[in-house]
Amino acid sequence: MSDLVPADTTEDVRTRGAGVSRQVAVLPVGSFEQHGAYLPLATDTLVACAVAREIAGAYPVHLLPPVTISCSHEHAAWPGTVSISSVTLHAVVRDIAASLRGSGVEALVVVNGHGGNYVLGNVVQESSARGDRMALFPAAEDWEAARERAGVVTSLLTDMHAGEIETSILLHAHPEMLRPGYETSDFVADDRRHLLTLGMSGYTDSGVIGRPSLGSAEKGKELLASLADSFGAYFSMLTSDA
């Protein structure tokens, strides 16, 4: 699990920054919430970190350690889930961005691993309106491109939680973290219009919504590779002089 924390020294950051027109930091934001009986509570953090590491392997970015607890209120019915308020998460990301700017890192990309972190979109919108350089990654279009490239069968609508995508990424990046049971835990609930009111427990007893049985390590590898490719447009946008 040591690969969740970057091993850079201050001199590594200084050297990398000297080779780019504008430094870009990458902040993984995960969660600590139930993911059924077979995926760990830290799944979203593991996914966000896997995406961020893939990005850092392809672009000269300043990789940050993850935010590991976020807005998981919809999972509160399950033991082990821990949340902070959206106001707190907003403040944490805003403060991190301000601290980075103070040390010469002008742009921040938030790599979000948890769909319930709606407030991250507001942080990016507000920061951008102030003239700060910030982006939220991946967008739905990036996930869709990755899904198609990896041969993921389940749609993004159906693959809502602990399904084919998350299982595949962990099978590739952290197979030691999975427990038996994903092969027989498929559950579909595409109509979730009252999710914000009822929470996940209004739609699933197991905590799973998706088809984890279709997950594979090869799909996980291709998902991450596709996301790294998609990140190129974000990097170009944030480092341009426009």
PDB file of C-alpha atoms in Angstrom:
ATOM      1  CA  MET A   1       0.000   0.000   0.000  1.00  0.00           C
ATOM      2  CA  SER A   2       3.071   2.298   0.096  1.00  0.00           C
ATOM      3  CA  ASP A   3       2.380   3.332  -3.505  1.00  0.00           C
ATOM      4  CA  LEU A   4      -0.567   5.403  -2.249  1.00  0.00           C
ATOM      5  CA  VAL A   5       1.862   7.982  -0.865  1.00  0.00           C
ATOM      6  CA  PRO A   6       4.264   9.657  -3.334  1.00  0.00           C
ATOM      7  CA  ALA A   7       7.952   9.204  -2.569  1.00  0.00           C
ATOM      8  CA  ASP A   8       9.082  12.539  -4.063  1.00  0.00           C
ATOM      9  CA  THR A   9      11.533  14.789  -2.270  1.00  0.00           C
ATOM     10  CA  THR A  10      11.374  18.569  -2.527  1.00  0.00           C
ATOM     11  CA  GLU A  11      14.238  18.412  -5.020  1.00  0.00           C
ATOM     12  CA  ASP A  12      12.236  16.038  -7.238  1.00  0.00           C
ATOM     13  CA  VAL A  13       9.448  18.613  -7.358  1.00  0.00           C
ATOM     14  CA  ARG A  14      11.906  21.429  -8.073  1.00  0.00           C
ATOM     15  CA  THR A  15      13.531  19.519 -10.925  1.00  0.00           C
ATOM     16  CA  ARG A  16      10.231  18.508 -12.506  1.00  0.00           C
ATOM     17  CA  GLY A  17       8.938  22.055 -12.278  1.00  0.00           C
ATOM     18  CA  ALA A  18      11.992  23.432 -14.060  1.00  0.00           C
ATOM     19  CA  GLY A  19      11.128  21.401 -17.139  1.00  0.00           C
ATOM     20  CA  VAL A  20       7.552  22.598 -17.681  1.00  0.00           C
ATOM     21  CA  SER A  21       5.983  25.947 -18.523  1.00  0.00           C
ATOM     22  CA  ARG A  22       3.463  25.599 -15.703  1.00  0.00           C
ATOM     23  CA  GLN A  23       3.384  23.064 -12.895  1.00  0.00           C
ATOM     24  CA  VAL A  24       0.289  20.880 -12.550  1.00  0.00           C
ATOM     25  CA  ALA A  25      -0.554  19.012  -9.345  1.00  0.00           C
ATOM     26  CA  VAL A  26      -2.796  15.961  -9.267  1.00  0.00           C
ATOM     27  CA  LEU A  27      -4.925  15.321  -6.175  1.00  0.00           C
ATOM     28  CA  PRO A  28      -6.700  11.950  -5.844  1.00  0.00           C
ATOM     29  CA  VAL A  29      -9.949  12.190  -3.891  1.00  0.00           C
ATOM     30  CA  GLY A  30     -11.494   8.923  -2.798  1.00  0.00           C
ATOM     31  CA  SER A  31     -13.850   7.918  -0.006  1.00  0.00           C
ATOM     32  CA  PHE A  32     -14.196   5.459   2.865  1.00  0.00           C
ATOM     33  CA  GLU A  33     -17.496   3.672   2.256  1.00  0.00           C
ATOM     34  CA  GLN A  34     -19.038   0.265   1.820  1.00  0.00           C
ATOM     35  CA  HIS A  35     -18.441  -1.540  -1.478  1.00  0.00           C
ATOM     36  CA  GLY A  36     -20.269  -4.768  -0.814  1.00  0.00           C
ATOM     37  CA  ALA A  37     -18.739  -7.756   0.887  1.00  0.00           C
ATOM     38  CA  TYR A  38     -15.797  -8.209  -1.491  1.00  0.00           C
ATOM     39  CA  LEU A  39     -14.294  -4.752  -2.122  1.00  0.00           C
ATOM     40  CA  PRO A  40     -12.633  -2.710   0.648  1.00  0.00           C
ATOM     41  CA  LEU A  41     -14.016   0.452   2.183  1.00  0.00           C
ATOM     42  CA  ALA A  42     -11.081   2.278   0.590  1.00  0.00           C
ATOM     43  CA  THR A  43     -12.037   1.224  -2.963  1.00  0.00           C
ATOM     44  CA  ASP A  44     -12.678   4.741  -4.280  1.00  0.00           C
ATOM     45  CA  THR A  45      -9.365   5.943  -2.863  1.00  0.00           C
ATOM     46  CA  LEU A  46      -7.554   2.997  -4.440  1.00  0.00           C
ATOM     47  CA  VAL A  47      -9.216   3.738  -7.792  1.00  0.00           C
ATOM     48  CA  ALA A  48      -8.433   7.470  -7.642  1.00  0.00           C
ATOM     49  CA  CYS A  49      -4.815   6.724  -6.738  1.00  0.00           C
ATOM     50  CA  ALA A  50      -4.485   4.165  -9.543  1.00  0.00           C
ATOM     51  CA  VAL A  51      -5.735   6.747 -12.040  1.00  0.00           C
ATOM     52  CA  ALA A  52      -3.445   9.430 -10.598  1.00  0.00           C
ATOM     53  CA  ARG A  53      -0.399   7.129 -10.701  1.00  0.00           C
ATOM     54  CA  GLU A  54      -1.129   6.278 -14.319  1.00  0.00           C
ATOM     55  CA  ILE A  55      -1.273  10.000 -15.095  1.00  0.00           C
ATOM     56  CA  ALA A  56       1.967  10.671 -13.210  1.00  0.00           C
ATOM     57  CA  GLY A  57       3.660   7.933 -15.208  1.00  0.00           C
ATOM     58  CA  ALA A  58       2.781   9.665 -18.470  1.00  0.00           C
ATOM     59  CA  TYR A  59       2.949  13.414 -17.665  1.00  0.00           C
ATOM     60  CA  PRO A  60       5.294  15.623 -15.597  1.00  0.00           C
ATOM     61  CA  VAL A  61       2.804  16.334 -12.801  1.00  0.00           C
ATOM     62  CA  HIS A  62       3.184  16.837  -9.058  1.00  0.00           C
ATOM     63  CA  LEU A  63       1.411  13.821  -7.549  1.00  0.00           C
ATOM     64  CA  LEU A  64      -0.204  14.472  -4.158  1.00  0.00           C
ATOM     65  CA  PRO A  65      -1.312  11.997  -1.472  1.00  0.00           C
ATOM     66  CA  PRO A  66      -5.035  11.198  -1.506  1.00  0.00           C
ATOM     67  CA  VAL A  67      -7.959  12.668   0.357  1.00  0.00           C
ATOM     68  CA  THR A  68      -9.318   9.441   1.813  1.00  0.00           C
ATOM     69  CA  ILE A  69     -12.623  10.479   3.440  1.00  0.00           C
ATOM     70  CA  SER A  70     -15.244  12.486   1.578  1.00  0.00           C
ATOM     71  CA  CYS A  71     -19.034  12.730   1.052  1.00  0.00           C
ATOM     72  CA  SER A  72     -20.448   9.214   1.416  1.00  0.00           C
ATOM     73  CA  HIS A  73     -23.711  10.041   3.164  1.00  0.00           C
ATOM     74  CA  GLU A  74     -25.736   7.859   0.802  1.00  0.00           C
ATOM     75  CA  HIS A  75     -23.879   4.818   2.215  1.00  0.00           C
ATOM     76  CA  ALA A  76     -24.450   5.653   5.884  1.00  0.00           C
ATOM     77  CA  ALA A  77     -26.653   2.579   6.434  1.00  0.00           C
ATOM     78  CA  TRP A  78     -23.621   0.275   6.167  1.00  0.00           C
ATOM     79  CA  PRO A  79     -21.050  -0.243   8.941  1.00  0.00           C
ATOM     80  CA  GLY A  80     -17.619   1.250   8.300  1.00  0.00           C
ATOM     81  CA  THR A  81     -18.721   4.146   6.120  1.00  0.00           C
ATOM     82  CA  VAL A  82     -17.310   7.523   7.226  1.00  0.00           C
ATOM     83  CA  SER A  83     -18.187  10.938   5.760  1.00  0.00           C
ATOM     84  CA  ILE A  84     -17.290  14.575   6.045  1.00  0.00           C
ATOM     85  CA  SER A  85     -19.604  17.408   4.995  1.00  0.00           C
ATOM     86  CA  SER A  86     -19.541  18.869   1.504  1.00  0.00           C
ATOM     87  CA  VAL A  87     -18.538  22.194   3.080  1.00  0.00           C
ATOM     88  CA  THR A  88     -15.485  20.556   4.641  1.00  0.00           C
ATOM     89  CA  LEU A  89     -14.446  18.819   1.427  1.00  0.00           C
ATOM     90  CA  HIS A  90     -14.879  22.080  -0.476  1.00  0.00           C
ATOM     91  CA  ALA A  91     -12.633  23.851   2.037  1.00  0.00           C
ATOM     92  CA  VAL A  92      -9.982  21.118   2.001  1.00  0.00           C
ATOM     93  CA  VAL A  93      -9.597  21.180  -1.785  1.00  0.00           C
ATOM     94  CA  ARG A  94      -9.685  24.980  -1.894  1.00  0.00           C
ATOM     95  CA  ASP A  95      -7.000  25.207   0.808  1.00  0.00           C
ATOM     96  CA  ILE A  96      -4.798  22.649  -0.948  1.00  0.00           C
ATOM     97  CA  ALA A  97      -5.027  24.634  -4.185  1.00  0.00           C
ATOM     98  CA  ALA A  98      -4.122  27.864  -2.388  1.00  0.00           C
ATOM     99  CA  SER A  99      -1.149  26.213  -0.682  1.00  0.00           C
ATOM    100  CA  LEU A 100       0.085  24.858  -4.007  1.00  0.00           C
ATOM    101  CA  ARG A 101      -0.108  28.275  -5.612  1.00  0.00           C
ATOM    102  CA  GLY A 102       1.925  29.672  -2.731  1.00  0.00           C
ATOM    103  CA  SER A 103       4.721  27.244  -3.551  1.00  0.00           C
ATOM    104  CA  GLY A 104       4.628  27.895  -7.290  1.00  0.00           C
ATOM    105  CA  VAL A 105       2.308  25.117  -8.476  1.00  0.00           C
ATOM    106  CA  GLU A 106      -0.316  27.062 -10.395  1.00  0.00           C
ATOM    107  CA  ALA A 107      -2.709  24.350 -11.624  1.00  0.00           C
ATOM    108  CA  LEU A 108      -4.571  21.561  -9.832  1.00  0.00           C
ATOM    109  CA  VAL A 109      -6.397  18.552 -11.232  1.00  0.00           C
ATOM    110  CA  VAL A 110      -8.762  16.796  -8.842  1.00  0.00           C
ATOM    111  CA  VAL A 111      -9.000  13.096  -9.706  1.00  0.00           C
ATOM    112  CA  ASN A 112     -12.335  12.042  -8.249  1.00  0.00           C
ATOM    113  CA  GLY A 113     -12.924   8.386  -7.409  1.00  0.00           C
ATOM    114  CA  HIS A 114     -16.367   8.778  -5.805  1.00  0.00           C
ATOM    115  CA  GLY A 115     -19.506   9.778  -7.690  1.00  0.00           C
ATOM    116  CA  GLY A 116     -21.113  11.237  -4.574  1.00  0.00           C
ATOM    117  CA  ASN A 117     -18.555  14.038  -4.343  1.00  0.00           C
ATOM    118  CA  TYR A 118     -20.828  16.425  -6.219  1.00  0.00           C
ATOM    119  CA  VAL A 119     -19.276  19.432  -4.498  1.00  0.00           C
ATOM    120  CA  LEU A 120     -15.986  18.970  -6.349  1.00  0.00           C
ATOM    121  CA  GLY A 121     -17.668  20.301  -9.476  1.00  0.00           C
ATOM    122  CA  ASN A 122     -18.571  23.460  -7.556  1.00  0.00           C
ATOM    123  CA  VAL A 123     -15.001  23.855  -6.282  1.00  0.00           C
ATOM    124  CA  VAL A 124     -13.646  23.708  -9.826  1.00  0.00           C
ATOM    125  CA  GLN A 125     -16.310  26.059 -11.218  1.00  0.00           C
ATOM    126  CA  GLU A 126     -15.745  28.654  -8.515  1.00  0.00           C
ATOM    127  CA  SER A 127     -11.962  28.441  -8.748  1.00  0.00           C
ATOM    128  CA  SER A 128     -12.007  28.764 -12.517  1.00  0.00           C
ATOM    129  CA  ALA A 129     -14.307  31.794 -12.293  1.00  0.00           C
ATOM    130  CA  ARG A 130     -11.735  33.453 -10.015  1.00  0.00           C
ATOM    131  CA  GLY A 131      -9.062  32.879 -12.622  1.00  0.00           C
ATOM    132  CA  ASP A 132      -7.365  29.929 -10.920  1.00  0.00           C
ATOM    133  CA  ARG A 133      -6.401  26.919 -13.009  1.00  0.00           C
ATOM    134  CA  MET A 134      -8.266  23.831 -11.849  1.00  0.00           C
ATOM    135  CA  ALA A 135      -9.923  20.830 -13.485  1.00  0.00           C
ATOM    136  CA  LEU A 136     -11.979  17.812 -12.417  1.00  0.00           C
ATOM    137  CA  PHE A 137     -11.025  14.449 -13.914  1.00  0.00           C
ATOM    138  CA  PRO A 138     -12.288  12.078 -15.270  1.00  0.00           C
ATOM    139  CA  ALA A 139     -15.419  13.465 -16.899  1.00  0.00           C
ATOM    140  CA  ALA A 140     -18.254  11.130 -17.871  1.00  0.00           C
ATOM    141  CA  GLU A 141     -16.988  11.254 -21.460  1.00  0.00           C
ATOM    142  CA  ASP A 142     -13.542  10.069 -20.321  1.00  0.00           C
ATOM    143  CA  TRP A 143     -15.100   7.144 -18.471  1.00  0.00           C
ATOM    144  CA  GLU A 144     -17.232   6.287 -21.503  1.00  0.00           C
ATOM    145  CA  ALA A 145     -14.192   6.264 -23.789  1.00  0.00           C
ATOM    146  CA  ALA A 146     -12.346   4.088 -21.280  1.00  0.00           C
ATOM    147  CA  ARG A 147     -15.304   1.729 -20.954  1.00  0.00           C
ATOM    148  CA  GLU A 148     -15.463   1.234 -24.715  1.00  0.00           C
ATOM    149  CA  ARG A 149     -11.708   0.756 -25.093  1.00  0.00           C
ATOM    150  CA  ALA A 150     -11.551  -1.779 -22.266  1.00  0.00           C
ATOM    151  CA  GLY A 151     -14.535  -3.771 -23.503  1.00  0.00           C
ATOM    152  CA  VAL A 152     -16.560  -3.103 -20.357  1.00  0.00           C
ATOM    153  CA  VAL A 153     -20.012  -4.544 -21.032  1.00  0.00           C
ATOM    154  CA  THR A 154     -21.996  -2.696 -18.365  1.00  0.00           C
ATOM    155  CA  SER A 155     -23.215   0.832 -19.135  1.00  0.00           C
ATOM    156  CA  LEU A 156     -22.140   3.712 -16.894  1.00  0.00           C
ATOM    157  CA  LEU A 157     -25.749   3.955 -15.679  1.00  0.00           C
ATOM    158  CA  THR A 158     -25.874   0.335 -14.583  1.00  0.00           C
ATOM    159  CA  ASP A 159     -22.271   0.193 -13.334  1.00  0.00           C
ATOM    160  CA  MET A 160     -23.032   2.463 -10.412  1.00  0.00           C
ATOM    161  CA  HIS A 161     -21.213   0.984  -7.396  1.00  0.00           C
ATOM    162  CA  ALA A 162     -18.836  -1.933  -6.808  1.00  0.00           C
ATOM    163  CA  GLY A 163     -19.499  -3.152 -10.341  1.00  0.00           C
ATOM    164  CA  GLU A 164     -17.514  -4.099 -13.421  1.00  0.00           C
ATOM    165  CA  ILE A 165     -15.306  -0.992 -13.595  1.00  0.00           C
ATOM    166  CA  GLU A 166     -14.248  -0.771  -9.952  1.00  0.00           C
ATOM    167  CA  THR A 167     -13.759  -4.515  -9.687  1.00  0.00           C
ATOM    168  CA  SER A 168     -11.633  -4.521 -12.859  1.00  0.00           C
ATOM    169  CA  ILE A 169      -9.388  -1.684 -11.691  1.00  0.00           C
ATOM    170  CA  LEU A 170      -8.765  -3.368  -8.344  1.00  0.00           C
ATOM    171  CA  LEU A 171      -8.169  -6.756  -9.995  1.00  0.00           C
ATOM    172  CA  HIS A 172      -5.424  -5.032 -11.980  1.00  0.00           C
ATOM    173  CA  ALA A 173      -3.984  -2.566  -9.458  1.00  0.00           C
ATOM    174  CA  HIS A 174      -4.663  -4.236  -6.076  1.00  0.00           C
ATOM    175  CA  PRO A 175      -5.811  -7.843  -6.528  1.00  0.00           C
ATOM    176  CA  GLU A 176      -4.748  -8.610  -2.969  1.00  0.00           C
ATOM    177  CA  MET A 177      -7.521  -6.305  -1.705  1.00  0.00           C
ATOM    178  CA  LEU A 178     -10.437  -8.282  -3.174  1.00  0.00           C
ATOM    179  CA  ARG A 179     -12.278 -10.972  -1.271  1.00  0.00           C
ATOM    180  CA  PRO A 180     -14.349 -13.814  -2.720  1.00  0.00           C
ATOM    181  CA  GLY A 181     -17.887 -13.027  -3.783  1.00  0.00           C
ATOM    182  CA  TYR A 182     -17.695 -10.548  -6.631  1.00  0.00           C
ATOM    183  CA  GLU A 183     -18.338 -13.395  -9.057  1.00  0.00           C
ATOM    184  CA  THR A 184     -21.875 -13.875  -7.698  1.00  0.00           C
ATOM    185  CA  SER A 185     -22.902 -10.382  -6.545  1.00  0.00           C
ATOM    186  CA  ASP A 186     -24.439  -8.803  -9.665  1.00  0.00           C
ATOM    187  CA  PHE A 187     -27.412  -6.562  -8.980  1.00  0.00           C
ATOM    188  CA  VAL A 188     -29.076  -4.027 -11.295  1.00  0.00           C
ATOM    189  CA  ALA A 189     -31.167  -0.998 -10.252  1.00  0.00           C
ATOM    190  CA  ASP A 190     -31.122   1.484 -13.124  1.00  0.00           C
ATOM    191  CA  ASP A 191     -34.000   3.655 -11.884  1.00  0.00           C
ATOM    192  CA  ARG A 192     -32.486   5.521  -8.931  1.00  0.00           C
ATOM    193  CA  ARG A 193     -34.337   8.823  -9.146  1.00  0.00           C
ATOM    194  CA  HIS A 194     -34.819   9.066  -5.359  1.00  0.00           C
ATOM    195  CA  LEU A 195     -31.211   8.184  -4.454  1.00  0.00           C
ATOM    196  CA  LEU A 196     -30.477  11.517  -2.774  1.00  0.00           C
ATOM    197  CA  THR A 197     -33.478  11.066  -0.485  1.00  0.00           C
ATOM    198  CA  LEU A 198     -33.402   7.327   0.176  1.00  0.00           C
ATOM    199  CA  GLY A 199     -29.690   6.627  -0.053  1.00  0.00           C
ATOM    200  CA  MET A 200     -28.238   3.407  -1.411  1.00  0.00           C
ATOM    201  CA  SER A 201     -30.190   1.293   1.063  1.00  0.00           C
ATOM    202  CA  GLY A 202     -33.366   2.246  -0.790  1.00  0.00           C
ATOM    203  CA  TYR A 203     -32.119   0.383  -3.859  1.00  0.00           C
ATOM    204  CA  THR A 204     -29.819  -2.443  -2.756  1.00  0.00           C
ATOM    205  CA  ASP A 205     -29.519  -4.762   0.224  1.00  0.00           C
ATOM    206  CA  SER A 206     -25.979  -5.850  -0.567  1.00  0.00           C
ATOM    207  CA  GLY A 207     -24.606  -2.376  -1.264  1.00  0.00           C
ATOM    208  CA  VAL A 208     -23.812  -3.389  -4.844  1.00  0.00           C
ATOM    209  CA  ILE A 209     -25.344  -1.904  -7.997  1.00  0.00           C
ATOM    210  CA  GLY A 210     -23.641  -3.259 -11.094  1.00  0.00           C
ATOM    211  CA  ARG A 211     -22.141  -6.423 -12.562  1.00  0.00           C
ATOM    212  CA  PRO A 212     -18.847  -7.164 -10.784  1.00  0.00           C
ATOM    213  CA  SER A 213     -18.838 -10.714 -12.173  1.00  0.00           C
ATOM    214  CA  LEU A 214     -17.765  -9.245 -15.524  1.00  0.00           C
ATOM    215  CA  GLY A 215     -14.657  -7.607 -14.079  1.00  0.00           C
ATOM    216  CA  SER A 216     -11.147  -8.607 -15.123  1.00  0.00           C
ATOM    217  CA  ALA A 217      -7.582  -7.413 -14.583  1.00  0.00           C
ATOM    218  CA  GLU A 218      -7.129  -6.860 -18.326  1.00  0.00           C
ATOM    219  CA  LYS A 219     -10.138  -4.549 -18.412  1.00  0.00           C
ATOM    220  CA  GLY A 220      -8.712  -2.672 -15.439  1.00  0.00           C
ATOM    221  CA  LYS A 221      -5.396  -2.178 -17.214  1.00  0.00           C
ATOM    222  CA  GLU A 222      -7.087  -0.843 -20.353  1.00  0.00           C
ATOM    223  CA  LEU A 223      -9.381   1.440 -18.355  1.00  0.00           C
ATOM    224  CA  LEU A 224      -6.391   3.120 -16.730  1.00  0.00           C
ATOM    225  CA  ALA A 225      -4.476   3.378 -19.997  1.00  0.00           C
ATOM    226  CA  SER A 226      -7.421   5.051 -21.686  1.00  0.00           C
ATOM    227  CA  LEU A 227      -7.847   7.539 -18.853  1.00  0.00           C
ATOM    228  CA  ALA A 228      -4.163   8.454 -19.060  1.00  0.00           C
ATOM    229  CA  ASP A 229      -4.606   9.149 -22.762  1.00  0.00           C
ATOM    230  CA  SER A 230      -7.678  11.285 -22.091  1.00  0.00           C
ATOM    231  CA  PHE A 231      -5.753  13.311 -19.540  1.00  0.00           C
ATOM    232  CA  GLY A 232      -3.573  14.761 -22.295  1.00  0.00           C
ATOM    233  CA  ALA A 233      -6.232  17.306 -23.238  1.00  0.00           C
ATOM    234  CA  TYR A 234      -6.508  18.467 -19.624  1.00  0.00           C
ATOM    235  CA  PHE A 235      -2.743  18.817 -19.283  1.00  0.00           C
ATOM    236  CA  SER A 236      -2.518  20.848 -22.483  1.00  0.00           C
ATOM    237  CA  MET A 237      -5.374  23.106 -21.394  1.00  0.00           C
ATOM    238  CA  LEU A 238      -3.900  23.820 -17.964  1.00  0.00           C
ATOM    239  CA  THR A 239      -0.351  24.438 -19.195  1.00  0.00           C
ATOM    240  CA  SER A 240      -1.246  26.607 -22.197  1.00  0.00           C
ATOM    241  CA  ASP A 241      -0.847  30.379 -22.142  1.00  0.00           C
ATOM    242  CA  ALA A 242      -4.446  30.940 -23.295  1.00  0.00           C
TER     243      ALA A 242
END
